Amino acid sequence: MLVTPEFRLGVLLVHGIGTPPSGDTLVRWSDALVKTINRATKHEVVATIERANVGGNGRRSGHTEAVLSLCHKGYTERWLLVEGRWAGSFPPPSYRELVSWSV
C-alpha cells in the first residue's frame, strides 16, 4: 500500500534581524508565495493558505506555521511553511556592520 505524505515540501522562513511580532515573517512571505505561484502559472495552479497557526499554536508548541495548498487539474499538494525566529539569539549588528553587508 502506497502511503502519501501529509506534506510534499517543507519551507522554513527565517526571521533574522529586527523586532517584528511573531508570525509577521510567515504572513508576509506566505502571502508573497501564494501571489507569485498564482501569477506565474496564470492561475492554472491555485495556491491558497489552507490553515495557519500564528503565535505558537502549531503542530509543536512554540511554532508558527501555515499549510499551503496547491491545486491543479484535480490534484492537490500541500506544503508546510514554518517560521523560525532566532533574532534574539544573536546581538543585533551595528549600523556600520549593516551598511558594510549592503555594499
Coordinates of N, CA and C in Angstrom, one line a residue:
M1 N 0.8 -1.2 0.0 CA 0.0 0.0 0.0 C 0.9 1.2 0.0
L2 N 0.6 2.2 -0.9 CA 1.4 3.4 -1.0 C 0.8 4.4 0.0
V3 N 1.7 5.0 0.8 CA 1.3 6.0 1.8 C 1.7 7.4 1.2
T4 N 0.8 8.3 1.1 CA 1.1 9.6 0.7 C 1.5 10.5 1.9
P5 N 2.6 11.2 1.8 CA 3.0 12.0 3.0 C 2.0 13.2 3.1
E6 N 1.8 13.6 4.3 CA 0.9 14.7 4.6 C 1.4 16.0 3.8
F7 N 2.7 16.2 3.8 CA 3.2 17.4 3.2 C 4.2 17.0 2.1
R8 N 4.2 17.6 1.0 CA 5.1 17.3 -0.1 C 6.4 18.1 0.0
L9 N 6.4 19.2 0.7 CA 7.5 20.1 0.9 C 7.4 20.9 2.1
G10 N 8.6 21.1 2.8 CA 8.6 22.0 3.9 C 9.5 23.2 3.6
V11 N 9.0 24.4 4.0 CA 9.7 25.6 3.8 C 9.9 26.3 5.1
L12 N 11.2 26.6 5.4 CA 11.5 27.3 6.6 C 11.7 28.8 6.3
L13 N 10.9 29.7 6.9 CA 11.1 31.1 6.7 C 11.7 31.6 7.9
V14 N 13.0 32.1 7.8 CA 13.8 32.5 9.0 C 13.7 34.0 9.2
H15 N 13.3 34.4 10.4 CA 13.3 35.8 10.8 C 14.7 36.0 11.5
G16 N 15.4 37.0 10.9 CA 16.8 37.1 11.5 C 17.0 38.4 12.3
I17 N 16.9 39.6 11.6 CA 17.2 40.8 12.3 C 16.0 41.7 12.4
G18 N 15.9 42.4 13.5 CA 14.7 43.3 13.8 C 13.8 42.8 14.8
T19 N 12.7 43.4 15.0 CA 11.8 43.0 16.1 C 10.3 42.9 15.6
P20 N 10.1 42.3 14.4 CA 8.7 42.2 14.1 C 8.0 41.1 15.0
P21 N 6.7 41.2 15.1 CA 6.0 40.3 16.0 C 6.0 38.9 15.4
S22 N 5.8 37.9 16.3 CA 5.7 36.5 15.9 C 4.7 36.3 14.8
G23 N 5.0 35.6 13.8 CA 4.1 35.4 12.7 C 4.2 36.4 11.5
D24 N 4.9 37.5 11.8 CA 5.0 38.5 10.7 C 5.7 38.0 9.5
T25 N 6.8 37.3 9.7 CA 7.6 36.8 8.6 C 6.8 35.7 7.8
L26 N 6.1 34.9 8.5 CA 5.3 33.8 7.9 C 4.2 34.4 7.1
V27 N 3.5 35.4 7.6 CA 2.4 36.0 6.9 C 2.8 36.7 5.7
R28 N 3.9 37.5 5.8 CA 4.4 38.3 4.6 C 4.9 37.4 3.5
W29 N 5.7 36.4 3.9 CA 6.3 35.6 2.8 C 5.3 34.6 2.3
S30 N 4.4 34.1 3.1 CA 3.4 33.1 2.5 C 2.5 33.9 1.6
D31 N 2.1 35.1 1.9 CA 1.2 35.9 1.0 C 2.0 36.1 -0.3
A32 N 3.3 36.4 -0.3 CA 4.0 36.7 -1.5 C 4.2 35.4 -2.3
L33 N 4.3 34.2 -1.6 CA 4.5 33.0 -2.3 C 3.2 32.6 -3.0
V34 N 2.0 32.8 -2.3 CA 0.7 32.5 -2.9 C 0.5 33.4 -4.2
K35 N 0.8 34.7 -4.1 CA 0.6 35.6 -5.2 C 1.5 35.2 -6.4
T36 N 2.8 34.9 -6.1 CA 3.7 34.5 -7.1 C 3.4 33.2 -7.8
I37 N 3.0 32.2 -7.1 CA 2.6 30.9 -7.8 C 1.3 31.2 -8.6
N38 N 0.4 31.9 -8.1 CA -0.9 32.1 -8.9 C -0.6 32.9 -10.2
R39 N 0.2 33.9 -10.0 CA 0.5 34.8 -11.2 C 1.4 34.0 -12.2
A40 N 2.5 33.3 -11.7 CA 3.4 32.6 -12.6 C 2.8 31.5 -13.4
T41 N 1.7 30.9 -12.8 CA 1.0 29.8 -13.5 C -0.2 30.3 -14.2
K42 N -0.4 31.6 -14.2 CA -1.6 32.2 -14.8 C -2.9 31.6 -14.2
H43 N -2.8 31.3 -12.9 CA -3.9 30.7 -12.1 C -4.3 29.3 -12.6
E44 N -3.4 28.6 -13.3 CA -3.6 27.2 -13.6 C -3.4 26.4 -12.4
V45 N -2.4 26.8 -11.6 CA -2.3 26.2 -10.2 C -2.9 27.2 -9.3
V46 N -3.8 26.7 -8.4 CA -4.4 27.6 -7.5 C -3.8 27.4 -6.1
A47 N -3.0 28.4 -5.7 CA -2.4 28.3 -4.4 C -3.2 29.1 -3.3
T48 N -3.4 28.5 -2.2 CA -4.2 29.1 -1.1 C -3.6 28.7 0.2
I49 N -3.8 29.5 1.2 CA -3.4 29.1 2.6 C -4.6 28.3 3.2
E50 N -4.3 27.0 3.4 CA -5.4 26.1 3.9 C -5.7 26.5 5.4
R51 N -4.6 26.6 6.2 CA -4.8 27.0 7.6 C -3.5 27.6 8.1
A52 N -3.6 28.3 9.1 CA -2.4 28.9 9.7 C -2.5 29.0 11.2
N53 N -1.4 28.7 11.9 CA -1.4 28.8 13.3 C -0.3 29.8 13.7
V54 N -0.7 31.0 14.0 CA 0.3 32.1 14.3 C 0.3 32.3 15.8
G55 N 1.5 32.4 16.4 CA 1.6 32.6 17.8 C 1.9 31.3 18.6
G56 N 2.3 30.3 17.9 CA 2.8 29.1 18.7 C 1.7 28.1 18.9
N57 N 0.6 28.1 18.2 CA -0.4 27.0 18.3 C -0.3 25.9 17.3
G58 N 0.9 25.7 16.7 CA 1.1 24.8 15.6 C 1.2 23.4 16.1
R59 N 1.8 22.6 15.2 CA 1.9 21.1 15.4 C 2.8 20.9 16.7
R60 N 3.8 21.7 16.9 CA 4.6 21.6 18.0 C 4.6 23.0 18.8
S61 N 4.6 23.0 20.0 CA 4.5 24.2 20.8 C 5.5 25.2 20.5
G62 N 5.2 26.4 20.3 CA 6.1 27.5 20.0 C 6.4 27.7 18.5
H63 N 5.7 26.9 17.7 CA 6.0 27.0 16.2 C 4.8 27.8 15.6
T64 N 5.2 28.7 14.7 CA 4.2 29.4 13.9 C 4.3 28.8 12.5
E65 N 3.2 28.4 12.0 CA 3.2 27.6 10.8 C 1.9 27.8 10.0
A66 N 2.0 27.5 8.7 CA 0.8 27.5 7.8 C 0.9 26.4 6.8
V67 N -0.2 26.0 6.3 CA -0.3 24.9 5.3 C -0.7 25.6 4.0
L68 N 0.2 25.5 2.9 CA -0.1 26.0 1.6 C -0.7 24.9 0.8
S69 N -1.8 25.1 0.2 CA -2.5 24.1 -0.7 C -2.3 24.5 -2.1
L70 N -1.8 23.6 -3.0 CA -1.7 23.8 -4.4 C -2.6 22.9 -5.2
C71 N -3.5 23.4 -6.0 CA -4.4 22.6 -6.7 C -4.3 22.8 -8.2
H72 N -4.2 21.7 -8.9 CA -4.1 21.7 -10.4 C -4.7 20.5 -11.0
K73 N -5.8 20.7 -11.8 CA -6.5 19.7 -12.5 C -6.8 18.5 -11.6
G74 N -7.4 18.7 -10.5 CA -7.9 17.7 -9.6 C -6.8 17.1 -8.6
Y75 N -5.6 17.5 -8.8 CA -4.5 17.1 -7.9 C -4.2 18.2 -6.9
T76 N -4.1 17.8 -5.6 CA -3.8 18.7 -4.6 C -2.5 18.3 -3.9
E77 N -1.6 19.3 -3.7 CA -0.4 19.1 -2.9 C -0.3 20.1 -1.8
R78 N 0.2 19.7 -0.7 CA 0.3 20.6 0.5 C 1.7 20.8 0.9
W79 N 2.1 22.0 1.2 CA 3.4 22.4 1.7 C 3.3 22.9 3.1
L80 N 4.2 22.6 4.0 CA 4.2 23.1 5.3 C 5.2 24.3 5.4
L81 N 4.7 25.5 5.8 CA 5.5 26.7 5.9 C 5.7 26.9 7.4
V82 N 6.9 27.1 7.9 CA 7.2 27.3 9.3 C 8.1 28.5 9.5
E83 N 7.8 29.3 10.4 CA 8.6 30.5 10.7 C 9.6 30.1 11.8
G84 N 10.9 30.4 11.5 CA 11.9 30.2 12.5 C 12.4 31.6 13.0
R85 N 12.4 31.8 14.3 CA 12.9 33.1 14.9 C 14.1 32.9 15.7
W86 N 15.2 33.6 15.3 CA 16.4 33.5 16.0 C 17.0 34.8 16.3
A87 N 16.3 35.9 16.0 CA 16.8 37.2 16.2 C 17.3 37.5 17.6
G88 N 16.7 36.9 18.6 CA 17.1 37.1 20.0 C 18.3 36.3 20.4
S89 N 18.7 35.4 19.5 CA 19.9 34.6 19.8 C 21.2 35.2 19.6
F90 N 21.2 36.3 18.8 CA 22.4 37.0 18.4 C 22.3 38.5 18.7
P91 N 23.4 39.1 19.0 CA 23.3 40.6 19.2 C 23.1 41.2 17.9
P92 N 22.3 42.3 17.9 CA 22.0 43.0 16.6 C 23.3 43.6 16.0
P93 N 23.4 43.7 14.7 CA 24.6 44.3 14.1 C 24.5 45.9 14.3
S94 N 25.7 46.4 14.4 CA 25.8 47.9 14.4 C 25.4 48.5 13.1
Y95 N 25.1 49.7 13.1 CA 24.8 50.4 11.8 C 25.9 50.2 10.8
R96 N 27.1 50.4 11.2 CA 28.3 50.2 10.4 C 28.4 48.8 9.7
E97 N 28.1 47.8 10.6 CA 28.1 46.4 10.1 C 27.0 46.2 9.0
L98 N 25.8 46.7 9.3 CA 24.7 46.6 8.4 C 25.0 47.2 7.1
V99 N 25.6 48.4 7.1 CA 25.9 49.1 5.9 C 27.0 48.3 5.1
S100 N 28.0 47.8 5.8 CA 29.0 47.0 5.1 C 28.5 45.8 4.4
W101 N 27.5 45.2 5.0 CA 26.8 44.0 4.4 C 26.1 44.4 3.1
S102 N 25.6 45.6 3.1 CA 24.8 46.1 1.9 C 25.6 46.5 0.8
V103 N 26.8 46.8 1.0 CA 27.7 47.4 -0.1 C 28.4 46.3 -0.8

